[in-house]
Coordinates of C-alpha atoms and ligand atoms in Angstrom, one line a residue:
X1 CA 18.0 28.2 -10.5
X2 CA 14.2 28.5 -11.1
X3 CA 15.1 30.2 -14.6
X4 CA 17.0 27.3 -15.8
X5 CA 14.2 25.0 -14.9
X6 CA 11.7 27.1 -17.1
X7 CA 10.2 30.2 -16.8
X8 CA 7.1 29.3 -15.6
X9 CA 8.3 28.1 -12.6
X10 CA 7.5 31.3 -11.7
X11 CA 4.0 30.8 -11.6
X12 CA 3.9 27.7 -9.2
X13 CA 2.6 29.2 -6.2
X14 CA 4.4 28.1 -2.5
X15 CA 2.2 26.4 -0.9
X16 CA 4.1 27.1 2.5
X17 CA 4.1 30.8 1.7
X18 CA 0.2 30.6 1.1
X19 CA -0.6 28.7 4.3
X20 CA 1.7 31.3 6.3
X21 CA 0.2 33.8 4.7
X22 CA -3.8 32.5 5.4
X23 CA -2.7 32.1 8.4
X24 CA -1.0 35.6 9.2
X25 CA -4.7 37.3 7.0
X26 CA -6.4 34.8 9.4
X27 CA -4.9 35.7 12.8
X28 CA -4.7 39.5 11.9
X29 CA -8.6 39.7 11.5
X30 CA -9.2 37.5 14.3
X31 CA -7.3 39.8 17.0
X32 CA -10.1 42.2 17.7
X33 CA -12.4 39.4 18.4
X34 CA -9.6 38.1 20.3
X35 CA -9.5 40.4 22.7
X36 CA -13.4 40.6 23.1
X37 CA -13.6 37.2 23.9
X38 CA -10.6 37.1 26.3
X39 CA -8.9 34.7 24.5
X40 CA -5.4 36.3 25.5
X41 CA -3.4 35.4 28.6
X42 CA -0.4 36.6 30.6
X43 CA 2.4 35.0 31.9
X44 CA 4.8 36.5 34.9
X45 CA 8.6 35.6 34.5
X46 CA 10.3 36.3 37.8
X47 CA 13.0 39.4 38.2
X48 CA 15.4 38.1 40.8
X49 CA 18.3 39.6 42.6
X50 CA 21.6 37.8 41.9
X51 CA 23.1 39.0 45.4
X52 CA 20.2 37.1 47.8
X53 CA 17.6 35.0 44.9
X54 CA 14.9 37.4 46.1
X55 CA 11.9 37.8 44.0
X56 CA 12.0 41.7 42.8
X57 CA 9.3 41.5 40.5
X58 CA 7.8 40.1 37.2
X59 CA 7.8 41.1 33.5
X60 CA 4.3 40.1 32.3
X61 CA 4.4 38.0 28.6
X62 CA 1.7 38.3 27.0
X63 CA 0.3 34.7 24.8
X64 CA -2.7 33.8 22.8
X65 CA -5.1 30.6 23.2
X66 CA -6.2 30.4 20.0
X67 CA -9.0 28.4 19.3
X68 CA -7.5 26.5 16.6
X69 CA -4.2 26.8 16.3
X70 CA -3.6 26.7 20.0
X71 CA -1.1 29.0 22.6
X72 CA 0.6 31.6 20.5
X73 CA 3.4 33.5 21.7
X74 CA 3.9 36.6 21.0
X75 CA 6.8 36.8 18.5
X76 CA 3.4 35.0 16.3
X77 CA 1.1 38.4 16.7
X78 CA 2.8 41.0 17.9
X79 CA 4.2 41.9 15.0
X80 CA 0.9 41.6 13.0
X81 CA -0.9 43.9 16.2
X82 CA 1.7 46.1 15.2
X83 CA 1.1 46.6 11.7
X84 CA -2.7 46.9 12.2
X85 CA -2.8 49.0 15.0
X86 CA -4.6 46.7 17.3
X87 CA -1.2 46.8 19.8
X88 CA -2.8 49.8 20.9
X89 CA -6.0 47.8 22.2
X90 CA -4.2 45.4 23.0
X91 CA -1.3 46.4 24.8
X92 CA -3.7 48.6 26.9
X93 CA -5.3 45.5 28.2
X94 CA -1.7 44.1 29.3
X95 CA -0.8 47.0 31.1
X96 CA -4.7 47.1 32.9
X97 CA -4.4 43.4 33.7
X98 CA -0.7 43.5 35.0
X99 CA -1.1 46.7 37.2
X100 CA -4.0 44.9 38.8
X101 CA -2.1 41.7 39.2
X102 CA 0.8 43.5 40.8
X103 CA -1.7 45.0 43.1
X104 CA -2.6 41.6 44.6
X105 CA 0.7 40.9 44.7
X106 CA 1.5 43.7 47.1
X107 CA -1.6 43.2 49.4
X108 CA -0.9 39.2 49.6
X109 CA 2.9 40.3 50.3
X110 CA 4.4 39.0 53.2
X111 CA 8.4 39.5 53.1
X112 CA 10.0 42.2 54.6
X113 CA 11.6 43.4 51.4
X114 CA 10.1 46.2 48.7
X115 CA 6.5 44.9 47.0
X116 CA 7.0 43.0 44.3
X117 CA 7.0 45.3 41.1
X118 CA 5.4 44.5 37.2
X119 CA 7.7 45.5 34.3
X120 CA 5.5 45.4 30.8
X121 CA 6.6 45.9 27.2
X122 CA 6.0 48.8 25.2
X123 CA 5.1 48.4 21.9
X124 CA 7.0 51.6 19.9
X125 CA 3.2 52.4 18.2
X126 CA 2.3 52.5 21.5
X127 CA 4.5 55.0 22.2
X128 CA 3.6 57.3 19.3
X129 CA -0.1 57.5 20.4
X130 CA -1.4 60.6 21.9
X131 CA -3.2 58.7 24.6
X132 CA -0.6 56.6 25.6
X133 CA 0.7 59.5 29.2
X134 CA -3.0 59.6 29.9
X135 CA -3.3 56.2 30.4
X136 CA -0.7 55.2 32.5
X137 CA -1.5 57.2 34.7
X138 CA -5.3 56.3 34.7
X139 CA -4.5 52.2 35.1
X140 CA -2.5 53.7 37.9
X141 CA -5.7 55.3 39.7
X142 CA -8.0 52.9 38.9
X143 CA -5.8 49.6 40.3
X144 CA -4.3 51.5 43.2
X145 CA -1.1 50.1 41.9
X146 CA 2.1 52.6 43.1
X147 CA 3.8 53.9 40.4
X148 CA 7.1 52.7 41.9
X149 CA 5.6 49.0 41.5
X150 CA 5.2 49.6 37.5
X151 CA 8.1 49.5 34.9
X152 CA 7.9 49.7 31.2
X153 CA 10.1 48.3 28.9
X154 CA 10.7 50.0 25.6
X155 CA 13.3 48.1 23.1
X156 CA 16.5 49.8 22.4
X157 CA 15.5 49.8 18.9
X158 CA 12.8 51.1 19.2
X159 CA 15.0 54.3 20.9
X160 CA 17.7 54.9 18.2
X161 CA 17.1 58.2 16.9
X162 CA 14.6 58.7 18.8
X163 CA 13.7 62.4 18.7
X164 CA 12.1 65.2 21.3
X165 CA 8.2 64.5 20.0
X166 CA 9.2 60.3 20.8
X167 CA 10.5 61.1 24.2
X168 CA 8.1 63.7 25.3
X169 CA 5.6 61.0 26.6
X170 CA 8.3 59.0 28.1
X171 CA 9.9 61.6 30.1
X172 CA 6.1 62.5 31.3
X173 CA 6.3 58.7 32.5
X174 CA 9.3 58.6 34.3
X175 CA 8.0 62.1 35.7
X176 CA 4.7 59.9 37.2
X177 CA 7.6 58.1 39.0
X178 CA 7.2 55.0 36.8
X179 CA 10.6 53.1 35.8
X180 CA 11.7 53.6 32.1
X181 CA 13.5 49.8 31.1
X182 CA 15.3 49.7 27.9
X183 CA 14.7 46.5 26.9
X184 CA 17.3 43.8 24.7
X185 CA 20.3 46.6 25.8
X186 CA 22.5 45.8 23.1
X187 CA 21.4 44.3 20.2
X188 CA 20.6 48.1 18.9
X189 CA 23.7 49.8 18.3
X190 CA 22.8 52.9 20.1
X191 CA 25.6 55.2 21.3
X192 CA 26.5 54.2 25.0
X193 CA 26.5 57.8 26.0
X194 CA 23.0 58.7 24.6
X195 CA 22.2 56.9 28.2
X196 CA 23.0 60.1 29.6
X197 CA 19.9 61.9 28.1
X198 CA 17.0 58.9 27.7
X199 CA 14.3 58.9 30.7
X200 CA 15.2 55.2 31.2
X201 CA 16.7 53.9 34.8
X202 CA 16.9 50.3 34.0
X203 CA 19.4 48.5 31.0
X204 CA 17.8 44.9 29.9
X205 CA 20.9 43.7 29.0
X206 CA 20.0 41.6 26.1
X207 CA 20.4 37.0 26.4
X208 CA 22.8 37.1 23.8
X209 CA 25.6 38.8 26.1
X210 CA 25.4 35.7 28.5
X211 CA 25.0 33.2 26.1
X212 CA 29.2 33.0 26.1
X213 CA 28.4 32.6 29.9
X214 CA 26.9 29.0 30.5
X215 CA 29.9 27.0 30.3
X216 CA 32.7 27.2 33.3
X217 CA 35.2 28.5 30.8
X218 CA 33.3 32.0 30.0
X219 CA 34.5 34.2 27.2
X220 CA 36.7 36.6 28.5
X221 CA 35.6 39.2 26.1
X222 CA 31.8 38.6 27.2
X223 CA 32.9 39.2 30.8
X224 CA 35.0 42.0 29.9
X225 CA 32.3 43.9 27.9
X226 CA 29.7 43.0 30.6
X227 CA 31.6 44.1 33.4
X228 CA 32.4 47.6 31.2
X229 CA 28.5 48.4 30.3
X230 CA 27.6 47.5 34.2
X231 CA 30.5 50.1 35.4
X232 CA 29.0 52.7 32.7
X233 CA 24.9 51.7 33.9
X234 CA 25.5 52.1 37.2
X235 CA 28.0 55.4 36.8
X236 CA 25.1 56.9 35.9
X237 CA 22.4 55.9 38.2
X238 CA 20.5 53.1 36.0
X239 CA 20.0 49.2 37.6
X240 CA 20.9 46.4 35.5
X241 CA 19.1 43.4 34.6
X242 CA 19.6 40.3 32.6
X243 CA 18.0 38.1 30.2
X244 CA 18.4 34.9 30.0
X245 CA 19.8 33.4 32.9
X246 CA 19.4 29.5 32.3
X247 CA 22.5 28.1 34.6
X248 CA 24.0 28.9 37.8
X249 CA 27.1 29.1 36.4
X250 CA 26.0 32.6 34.3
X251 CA 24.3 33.7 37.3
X252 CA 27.6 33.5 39.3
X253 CA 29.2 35.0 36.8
X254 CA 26.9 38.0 36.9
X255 CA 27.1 38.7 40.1
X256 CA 30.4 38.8 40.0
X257 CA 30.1 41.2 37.4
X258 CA 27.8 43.5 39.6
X259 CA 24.6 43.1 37.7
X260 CA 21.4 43.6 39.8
X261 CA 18.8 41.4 38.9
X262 CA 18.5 38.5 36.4
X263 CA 15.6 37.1 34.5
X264 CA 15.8 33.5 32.8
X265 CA 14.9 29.4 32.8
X266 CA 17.5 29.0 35.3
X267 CA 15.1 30.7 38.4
X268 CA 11.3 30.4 36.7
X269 CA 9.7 29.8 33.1
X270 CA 7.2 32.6 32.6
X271 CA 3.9 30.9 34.9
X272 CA 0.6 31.8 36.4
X273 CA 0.9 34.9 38.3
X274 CA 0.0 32.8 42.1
X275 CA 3.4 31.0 41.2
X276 CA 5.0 34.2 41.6
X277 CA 4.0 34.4 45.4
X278 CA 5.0 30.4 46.0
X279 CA 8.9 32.0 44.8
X280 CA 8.5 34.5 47.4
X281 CA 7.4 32.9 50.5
X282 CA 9.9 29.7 49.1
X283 CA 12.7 32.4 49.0
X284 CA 11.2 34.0 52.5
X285 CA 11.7 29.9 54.6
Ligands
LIG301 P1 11.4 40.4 25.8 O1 10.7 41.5 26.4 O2 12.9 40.5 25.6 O3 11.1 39.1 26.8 C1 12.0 38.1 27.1 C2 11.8 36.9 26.3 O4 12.8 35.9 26.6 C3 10.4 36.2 26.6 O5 10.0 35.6 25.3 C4 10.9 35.1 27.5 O6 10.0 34.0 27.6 C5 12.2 34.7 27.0 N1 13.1 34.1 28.0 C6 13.0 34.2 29.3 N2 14.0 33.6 29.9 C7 14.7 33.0 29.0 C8 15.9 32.1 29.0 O7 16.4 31.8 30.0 N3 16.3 31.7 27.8 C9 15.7 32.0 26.6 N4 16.2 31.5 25.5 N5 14.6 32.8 26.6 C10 14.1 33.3 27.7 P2 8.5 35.6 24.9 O8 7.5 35.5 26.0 O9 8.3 34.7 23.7 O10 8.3 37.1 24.3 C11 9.0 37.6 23.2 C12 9.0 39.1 23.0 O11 7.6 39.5 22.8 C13 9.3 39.9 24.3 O12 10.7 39.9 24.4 C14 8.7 41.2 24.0 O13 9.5 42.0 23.2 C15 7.4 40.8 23.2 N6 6.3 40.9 24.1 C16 5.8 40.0 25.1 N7 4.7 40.4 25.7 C17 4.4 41.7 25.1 C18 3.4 42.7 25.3 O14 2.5 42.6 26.2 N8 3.5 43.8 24.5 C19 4.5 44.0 23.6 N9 4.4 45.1 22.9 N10 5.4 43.1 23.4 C20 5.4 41.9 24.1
LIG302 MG1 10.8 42.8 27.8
LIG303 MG1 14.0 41.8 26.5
LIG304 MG1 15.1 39.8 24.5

């Protein structure tokens, strides 16, 4: 279409593209300062069991208070962290900050049940650095914070094909007696039986598998394929969690289904980590 309007319609820059792409240059060579002047926050999303609404834990989300442009989530930098490396910097700060959060967690904890836990995404360059064993296990000295109480969550994706060198540090993880979650379980097309071999003892069981789920009239197939990968997790030893509960209706339904814990808008927005003990001691009365 731009050919028939004249060829140098070529030339006429986007002005859309060039704002999105000042602004991506902007935001990539502001993260270092970023992070120096604390200008990044976290937000804990609740991990609740669908048999009793008891608060299990939190994933911490990390977001961005920009200066200008405001809170950023991180769909807006993660990617550019990535590509510049500074998810290493980064997402050692998330994991520092959330192990010491989940610390207070466990010495303000009054219910009876097991200490509320922390899961935190893994970036996959986070994964390929030669650090990364070495300092899981230091956050874990240096907050006190049991290594039954930490999970990390590593994309499906970022799995597939994985080989021996990519697992290595995982498996030295899992050996610390940290929980390996593979996170958004299904949206990767990884073979269902390479969950015998992976170091990982939670599925994430990606939002778009209960999106058939809100409505009272739930497609059957959705249950159906649901109910088979639950049977399959928990044949071999791994918990199950879901994404994106936002109704009661998908929560009953995976229940029904067996799943363990669910995640979503239905029991808590990601929030300030004190709201995490108000859930508790609410759940608790
Ligand atoms: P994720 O790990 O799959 O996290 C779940 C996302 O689903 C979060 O988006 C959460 O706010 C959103 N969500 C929760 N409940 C519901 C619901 O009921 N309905 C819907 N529609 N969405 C829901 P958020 O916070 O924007 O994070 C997006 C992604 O960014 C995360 O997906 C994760 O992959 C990545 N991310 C977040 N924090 C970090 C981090 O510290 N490090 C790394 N490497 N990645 C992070
Ligand atoms: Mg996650
Ligand atoms: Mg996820
Ligand atoms: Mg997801």
């Amino acid at each position: 279409r731009a050919k028939e309007q004249g060829g140098n319609r070529y030339e006429v820059a986007d002005p859309v593209a060039d704002a999105r792409a000042i602004t991506r240059h902007g935001l990539t060579n502001q993260l270092p300062s970023a992070l120096e002047h604390d200008e990044f926050f976290i937000e804990y999303q609740p991990l609740v069991g669908l048999d009793d609404g008891t608060v299990h834990g939190a994933e911490a989300l990390v977001r961005w208070c920009h200066p200008t442009h405001g809170i950023l989530g991180p769909d807006q930098f993660i990617p550019l962290a990535e590509s510049t490396g500074h998810i290493v910097g980064l997402g050692r700060w998330v994991l520092e900050r959330a192990a010491r959060q989940a610390y207070v967690w466990q010495t303000e904890h009054l219910g009876s049940g097991p200490p509320p836990r922390v899961n935190v995404n893994l970036s996959p360059i986070q994964l390929q650095h030669p650090e990364l064993v070495h300092e899981v296990a230091r956050v874990l000295e240096d907050t006190g914070l049991s290594p039954a109480s930490l999970c990390l969550e590593v994309t499906e994706s970022a799995l597939i094909g994985a080989d021996e060198d990519t697992l290595k540090p995982l498996r030295q993880i899992a050996d610390l007696g940290v929980s390996i979650a593979l996170d958004d379980f299904g949206t990767g097309y990884s073979n269902l039986s390479s969950l015998r071999w992976l170091p990982v003892s939670v599925l994430k069981l990606d939002r778009s598998f209960t999106h058939g789920m809100r409505g009272h009239a739930a497609d059957p197939v959705d249950l159906k394929i649901v109910g088979g990968i639950v049977s399959l997790a928990h044949a071999l030893g791994l918990t199950v969690t879901v994404e994106g509960v936002e109704t009661r209706t998908q929560a009953d339904h995976l229940r029904a289904l067996g799943c363990d814990t669910g995640q979503g808008w239905y029991y808590a927005r990601p929030g300030p980590p004190d709201r995490l003990h108000t859930l508790r001691l609410a759940d608790a009365g």
